[in-house]
PDB file of C-alpha atoms in Angstrom:
ATOM      1  CA  MET A   1     -52.130  42.311  32.009  1.00 52.00           C
ATOM      2  CA  PRO A   2     -48.946  44.528  33.858  1.00 58.00           C
ATOM      3  CA  ARG A   3     -49.020  46.021  36.842  1.00 64.00           C
ATOM      4  CA  ALA A   4     -49.032  49.821  36.916  1.00 63.00           C
ATOM      5  CA  ARG A   5     -46.834  51.142  39.227  1.00 64.00           C
ATOM      6  CA  GLN A   6     -47.684  55.277  40.540  1.00 69.00           C
ATOM      7  CA  LEU A   7     -46.173  57.309  42.806  1.00 68.00           C
ATOM      8  CA  ILE A   8     -47.778  59.701  45.371  1.00 72.00           C
ATOM      9  CA  ILE A   9     -45.920  62.724  46.428  1.00 72.00           C
ATOM     10  CA  GLY A  10     -46.367  65.199  48.771  1.00 74.00           C
ATOM     11  CA  ASP A  11     -45.590  67.260  51.847  1.00 76.00           C
ATOM     12  CA  ASP A  12     -49.196  66.764  53.342  1.00 83.00           C
ATOM     13  CA  SER A  13     -49.446  63.155  54.976  1.00 83.00           C
ATOM     14  CA  THR A  14     -52.733  63.693  55.830  1.00 89.00           C
ATOM     15  CA  MET A  15     -53.813  64.065  52.108  1.00 89.00           C
ATOM     16  CA  ILE A  16     -51.720  61.743  51.289  1.00 85.00           C
ATOM     17  CA  GLU A  17     -53.225  58.672  53.677  1.00 86.00           C
ATOM     18  CA  GLU A  18     -56.852  59.963  52.584  1.00 89.00           C
ATOM     19  CA  THR A  19     -55.735  59.671  48.440  1.00 87.00           C
ATOM     20  CA  LYS A  20     -54.392  56.027  49.255  1.00 86.00           C
ATOM     21  CA  THR A  21     -57.716  55.157  51.281  1.00 88.00           C
ATOM     22  CA  CYS A  22     -59.668  56.237  48.898  1.00 88.00           C
ATOM     23  CA  LEU A  23     -57.839  54.512  45.903  1.00 87.00           C
ATOM     24  CA  GLN A  24     -58.128  51.291  48.275  1.00 88.00           C
ATOM     25  CA  GLN A  25     -61.932  51.294  48.507  1.00 89.00           C
ATOM     26  CA  SER A  26     -61.943  51.293  44.551  1.00 87.00           C
ATOM     27  CA  PHE A  27     -58.650  49.278  43.075  1.00 85.00           C
ATOM     28  CA  LYS A  28     -56.180  46.836  44.791  1.00 85.00           C
ATOM     29  CA  ILE A  29     -53.208  48.748  45.468  1.00 83.00           C
ATOM     30  CA  LYS A  30     -50.064  47.783  47.249  1.00 81.00           C
ATOM     31  CA  ASP A  31     -48.116  50.515  49.469  1.00 80.00           C
ATOM     32  CA  LEU A  32     -44.276  50.073  48.465  1.00 79.00           C
ATOM     33  CA  GLY A  33     -43.715  52.550  51.617  1.00 80.00           C
ATOM     34  CA  GLU A  34     -41.002  55.684  51.078  1.00 83.00           C
ATOM     35  CA  LEU A  35     -39.370  55.588  47.613  1.00 83.00           C
ATOM     36  CA  ARG A  36     -36.084  54.235  47.568  1.00 90.00           C
ATOM     37  CA  TYR A  37     -35.748  53.338  43.731  1.00 88.00           C
ATOM     38  CA  PHE A  38     -37.288  54.581  40.793  1.00 86.00           C
ATOM     39  CA  LEU A  39     -36.087  53.791  36.872  1.00 88.00           C
ATOM     40  CA  GLY A  40     -32.704  53.034  38.586  1.00 88.00           C
ATOM     41  CA  ILE A  41     -32.455  56.367  40.181  1.00 93.00           C
ATOM     42  CA  LYS A  42     -31.889  56.002  44.178  1.00 95.00           C
ATOM     43  CA  PHE A  43     -33.461  58.349  46.161  1.00 93.00           C
ATOM     44  CA  THR A  44     -31.598  58.726  49.861  1.00 92.00           C
ATOM     45  CA  ARG A  45     -33.367  60.783  52.859  1.00 90.00           C
ATOM     46  CA  SER A  46     -31.778  62.806  55.299  1.00 90.00           C
ATOM     47  CA  GLY A  47     -32.067  66.044  57.316  1.00 88.00           C
ATOM     48  CA  ASP A  48     -30.757  68.200  54.368  1.00 89.00           C
ATOM     49  CA  GLY A  49     -33.221  66.888  52.059  1.00 89.00           C
ATOM     50  CA  ILE A  50     -33.394  63.783  49.772  1.00 89.00           C
ATOM     51  CA  LEU A  51     -30.419  62.627  47.250  1.00 92.00           C
ATOM     52  CA  MET A  52     -30.699  61.514  43.657  1.00 94.00           C
ATOM     53  CA  HIS A  53     -28.213  59.456  42.349  1.00 95.00           C
ATOM     54  CA  GLN A  54     -27.479  56.384  40.258  1.00 96.00           C
ATOM     55  CA  ARG A  55     -24.186  54.977  41.936  1.00 95.00           C
ATOM     56  CA  LYS A  56     -25.184  51.497  40.934  1.00 95.00           C
ATOM     57  CA  TYR A  57     -25.579  52.650  37.262  1.00 95.00           C
ATOM     58  CA  THR A  58     -22.741  54.313  37.130  1.00 96.00           C
ATOM     59  CA  LEU A  59     -20.719  51.600  38.489  1.00 96.00           C
ATOM     60  CA  GLU A  60     -22.020  48.983  35.691  1.00 96.00           C
ATOM     61  CA  LEU A  61     -21.109  51.504  33.382  1.00 96.00           C
ATOM     62  CA  ILE A  62     -17.541  51.441  34.328  1.00 97.00           C
ATOM     63  CA  LEU A  63     -17.349  47.707  34.776  1.00 97.00           C
ATOM     64  CA  ASP A  64     -19.127  47.182  31.247  1.00 96.00           C
ATOM     65  CA  MET A  65     -16.385  49.770  29.427  1.00 96.00           C
ATOM     66  CA  GLY A  66     -13.390  48.028  30.764  1.00 95.00           C
ATOM     67  CA  LEU A  67     -12.416  50.814  32.847  1.00 95.00           C
ATOM     68  CA  ALA A  68     -12.403  49.458  36.148  1.00 94.00           C
ATOM     69  CA  GLY A  69      -9.032  49.198  36.908  1.00 93.00           C
ATOM     70  CA  ALA A  70      -8.641  52.853  34.900  1.00 94.00           C
ATOM     71  CA  LYS A  71      -7.053  55.766  37.022  1.00 96.00           C
ATOM     72  CA  PRO A  72     -10.315  58.695  37.203  1.00 95.00           C
ATOM     73  CA  VAL A  73      -9.674  62.124  36.178  1.00 94.00           C
ATOM     74  CA  GLY A  74     -10.916  64.985  36.946  1.00 92.00           C
ATOM     75  CA  SER A  75     -12.566  67.090  34.370  1.00 92.00           C
ATOM     76  CA  PRO A  76     -14.970  65.743  32.154  1.00 92.00           C
ATOM     77  CA  LEU A  77     -13.607  67.154  28.692  1.00 90.00           C
ATOM     78  CA  GLU A  78      -9.544  67.827  28.342  1.00 89.00           C
ATOM     79  CA  VAL A  79      -9.083  71.386  28.521  1.00 85.00           C
ATOM     80  CA  ASN A  80      -8.801  73.294  24.709  1.00 82.00           C
ATOM     81  CA  LEU A  81     -10.287  69.990  23.229  1.00 81.00           C
ATOM     82  CA  LYS A  82     -11.862  70.511  19.725  1.00 85.00           C
ATOM     83  CA  LEU A  83     -13.496  68.047  18.109  1.00 85.00           C
ATOM     84  CA  THR A  84     -14.673  68.141  14.684  1.00 83.00           C
ATOM     85  CA  THR A  85     -16.893  66.847  11.861  1.00 83.00           C
ATOM     86  CA  SER A  86     -15.734  64.140   9.561  1.00 80.00           C
ATOM     87  CA  GLU A  87     -17.263  66.641   7.024  1.00 81.00           C
ATOM     88  CA  PHE A  88     -15.128  69.464   8.649  1.00 83.00           C
ATOM     89  CA  ASP A  89     -12.227  67.024   8.374  1.00 74.00           C
ATOM     90  CA  ASP A  90     -12.241  65.765   4.576  1.00 75.00           C
ATOM     91  CA  HIS A  91     -12.968  69.746   3.796  1.00 78.00           C
ATOM     92  CA  PHE A  92      -9.518  70.851   5.399  1.00 77.00           C
ATOM     93  CA  GLY A  93      -7.512  67.882   4.799  1.00 74.00           C
ATOM     94  CA  MET A  94      -7.483  66.558   8.136  1.00 75.00           C
ATOM     95  CA  ILE A  95      -6.878  62.453   7.877  1.00 73.00           C
ATOM     96  CA  SER A  96      -4.944  61.818  11.181  1.00 79.00           C
ATOM     97  CA  ASP A  97      -8.287  61.221  12.818  1.00 81.00           C
ATOM     98  CA  GLN A  98      -9.967  58.199  11.334  1.00 87.00           C
ATOM     99  CA  LYS A  99     -13.783  57.285  11.214  1.00 88.00           C
ATOM    100  CA  LEU A 100     -15.410  54.735  13.969  1.00 89.00           C
ATOM    101  CA  PRO A 101     -15.712  51.542  11.549  1.00 92.00           C
ATOM    102  CA  ASP A 102     -18.878  50.599  13.685  1.00 93.00           C
ATOM    103  CA  PRO A 103     -20.941  53.556  14.986  1.00 94.00           C
ATOM    104  CA  SER A 104     -23.125  51.985  17.443  1.00 95.00           C
ATOM    105  CA  ALA A 105     -20.433  51.282  20.341  1.00 95.00           C
ATOM    106  CA  TYR A 106     -20.413  54.699  20.610  1.00 95.00           C
ATOM    107  CA  GLN A 107     -23.968  55.278  19.808  1.00 96.00           C
ATOM    108  CA  ARG A 108     -24.550  52.818  22.737  1.00 97.00           C
ATOM    109  CA  LEU A 109     -22.050  54.447  25.125  1.00 96.00           C
ATOM    110  CA  LEU A 110     -23.824  58.330  24.412  1.00 96.00           C
ATOM    111  CA  GLY A 111     -26.992  56.668  25.350  1.00 95.00           C
ATOM    112  CA  ARG A 112     -26.296  55.234  28.767  1.00 96.00           C
ATOM    113  CA  LEU A 113     -24.140  58.456  29.597  1.00 96.00           C
ATOM    114  CA  LEU A 114     -27.221  60.080  28.341  1.00 96.00           C
ATOM    115  CA  TYR A 115     -29.646  58.255  31.168  1.00 95.00           C
ATOM    116  CA  LEU A 116     -27.026  59.688  33.432  1.00 95.00           C
ATOM    117  CA  THR A 117     -27.545  63.299  32.839  1.00 94.00           C
ATOM    118  CA  ASN A 118     -30.762  62.932  34.615  1.00 93.00           C
ATOM    119  CA  THR A 119     -28.585  62.860  38.091  1.00 94.00           C
ATOM    120  CA  ARG A 120     -25.425  64.624  36.926  1.00 93.00           C
ATOM    121  CA  SER A 121     -26.104  67.569  35.179  1.00 90.00           C
ATOM    122  CA  ASP A 122     -21.690  68.182  35.080  1.00 91.00           C
ATOM    123  CA  ILE A 123     -21.790  66.236  32.159  1.00 93.00           C
ATOM    124  CA  ALA A 124     -24.644  67.685  30.105  1.00 92.00           C
ATOM    125  CA  PHE A 125     -22.292  70.178  28.574  1.00 90.00           C
ATOM    126  CA  ALA A 126     -20.173  67.070  27.560  1.00 92.00           C
ATOM    127  CA  MET A 127     -22.826  64.775  26.157  1.00 94.00           C
ATOM    128  CA  GLN A 128     -24.068  67.534  24.265  1.00 91.00           C
ATOM    129  CA  SER A 129     -20.977  67.971  22.425  1.00 90.00           C
ATOM    130  CA  PHE A 130     -20.650  64.903  22.282  1.00 93.00           C
ATOM    131  CA  SER A 131     -24.114  64.146  20.615  1.00 93.00           C
ATOM    132  CA  GLN A 132     -23.178  65.901  17.747  1.00 92.00           C
ATOM    133  CA  PHE A 133     -21.434  63.557  16.403  1.00 93.00           C
ATOM    134  CA  MET A 134     -23.532  60.218  16.816  1.00 92.00           C
ATOM    135  CA  HIS A 135     -24.236  59.815  12.863  1.00 91.00           C
ATOM    136  CA  SER A 136     -20.443  59.375  12.112  1.00 90.00           C
ATOM    137  CA  PRO A 137     -18.466  59.640  14.894  1.00 93.00           C
ATOM    138  CA  LYS A 138     -14.291  59.399  14.985  1.00 92.00           C
ATOM    139  CA  VAL A 139     -11.936  57.629  16.962  1.00 93.00           C
ATOM    140  CA  SER A 140     -11.318  61.171  18.895  1.00 92.00           C
ATOM    141  CA  HIS A 141     -15.056  61.123  20.086  1.00 94.00           C
ATOM    142  CA  MET A 142     -14.404  58.021  20.876  1.00 95.00           C
ATOM    143  CA  ALA A 143     -11.621  59.009  23.111  1.00 95.00           C
ATOM    144  CA  ALA A 144     -13.353  61.689  24.515  1.00 95.00           C
ATOM    145  CA  ALA A 145     -16.568  59.978  25.791  1.00 96.00           C
ATOM    146  CA  MET A 146     -14.665  57.143  27.423  1.00 97.00           C
ATOM    147  CA  ARG A 147     -12.465  60.004  29.443  1.00 96.00           C
ATOM    148  CA  LEU A 148     -15.898  60.973  30.352  1.00 96.00           C
ATOM    149  CA  VAL A 149     -16.648  57.306  31.710  1.00 97.00           C
ATOM    150  CA  ARG A 150     -13.508  57.913  33.781  1.00 97.00           C
ATOM    151  CA  TYR A 151     -14.694  61.346  34.874  1.00 96.00           C
ATOM    152  CA  VAL A 152     -17.959  59.890  36.248  1.00 96.00           C
ATOM    153  CA  LYS A 153     -15.779  56.767  38.055  1.00 96.00           C
ATOM    154  CA  HIS A 154     -13.930  59.661  39.807  1.00 93.00           C
ATOM    155  CA  SER A 155     -17.216  60.636  42.261  1.00 93.00           C
ATOM    156  CA  PRO A 156     -19.916  57.887  41.016  1.00 94.00           C
ATOM    157  CA  SER A 157     -22.342  58.982  44.201  1.00 92.00           C
ATOM    158  CA  LEU A 158     -22.415  62.290  42.712  1.00 93.00           C
ATOM    159  CA  GLY A 159     -25.907  63.470  42.349  1.00 93.00           C
ATOM    160  CA  ILE A 160     -28.666  66.123  42.988  1.00 91.00           C
ATOM    161  CA  LEU A 161     -29.850  66.819  46.095  1.00 89.00           C
ATOM    162  CA  ILE A 162     -33.288  68.549  46.737  1.00 85.00           C
ATOM    163  CA  SER A 163     -32.921  70.604  49.670  1.00 84.00           C
ATOM    164  CA  ALA A 164     -35.408  70.111  52.817  1.00 84.00           C
ATOM    165  CA  ALA A 165     -34.779  74.183  53.081  1.00 83.00           C
ATOM    166  CA  GLY A 166     -37.616  76.086  51.168  1.00 75.00           C
ATOM    167  CA  ASP A 167     -35.149  78.299  48.777  1.00 72.00           C
ATOM    168  CA  ASP A 168     -36.944  81.024  46.329  1.00 77.00           C
ATOM    169  CA  HIS A 169     -33.756  81.789  44.939  1.00 79.00           C
ATOM    170  CA  LEU A 170     -32.907  80.784  40.938  1.00 77.00           C
ATOM    171  CA  HIS A 171     -29.767  79.231  40.360  1.00 73.00           C
ATOM    172  CA  ALA A 172     -28.198  79.289  37.232  1.00 75.00           C
ATOM    173  CA  PHE A 173     -25.431  77.961  35.663  1.00 67.00           C
ATOM    174  CA  TYR A 174     -24.150  79.076  31.488  1.00 67.00           C
ATOM    175  CA  ASP A 175     -21.307  78.258  29.214  1.00 60.00           C
ATOM    176  CA  THR A 176     -20.079  81.070  26.986  1.00 59.00           C
ATOM    177  CA  ASP A 177     -17.539  79.122  25.036  1.00 60.00           C
ATOM    178  CA  TRP A 178     -20.001  78.599  21.704  1.00 55.00           C
ATOM    179  CA  GLY A 179     -17.448  81.245  19.815  1.00 58.00           C
ATOM    180  CA  SER A 180     -15.098  77.974  19.774  1.00 60.00           C
ATOM    181  CA  CYS A 181     -17.120  75.402  18.221  1.00 59.00           C
ATOM    182  CA  PRO A 182     -15.222  74.969  14.256  1.00 57.00           C
ATOM    183  CA  ASN A 183     -18.625  73.221  13.448  1.00 57.00           C
ATOM    184  CA  THR A 184     -20.724  76.082  13.368  1.00 54.00           C
TER     185      THR A 184
END
């Protein structure tokens, strides 16, 4: 039977120790110490808080895509890029952008990039845009997704900082570019 791994988290160290003692009385457990890696996400503690990042995963993705020697780019999408579906192209007689012969490479790449959004919210909009074309991707979609890989190459250690300072304010960001989507 596979071993289950569970996390005990909280800010009350006394309660955590009591919980571990109680569990040890009923089960055979092993204390792995402070969380460092979980599901490919690295947790780094400092006085500022906890940084979650996927540097190793990002570097493996870049290497697997053959972009280790490629120049990084500073933005996830090209400015004014308009991605369209193949149905849109057929309707308007646009034949310059061909469908990919095998969509599985695009689908695998997007799956890997989607996992990266756990710690890289800066690529979430691009991923949402690319995900619309999963069923019938075109050459331009793959080129845009490869640009996104070159973008994450620019800063592979970028992640999410869970601040140690208590902040009771909600910060939100939004994108109001919906009107420019030719598919809707």
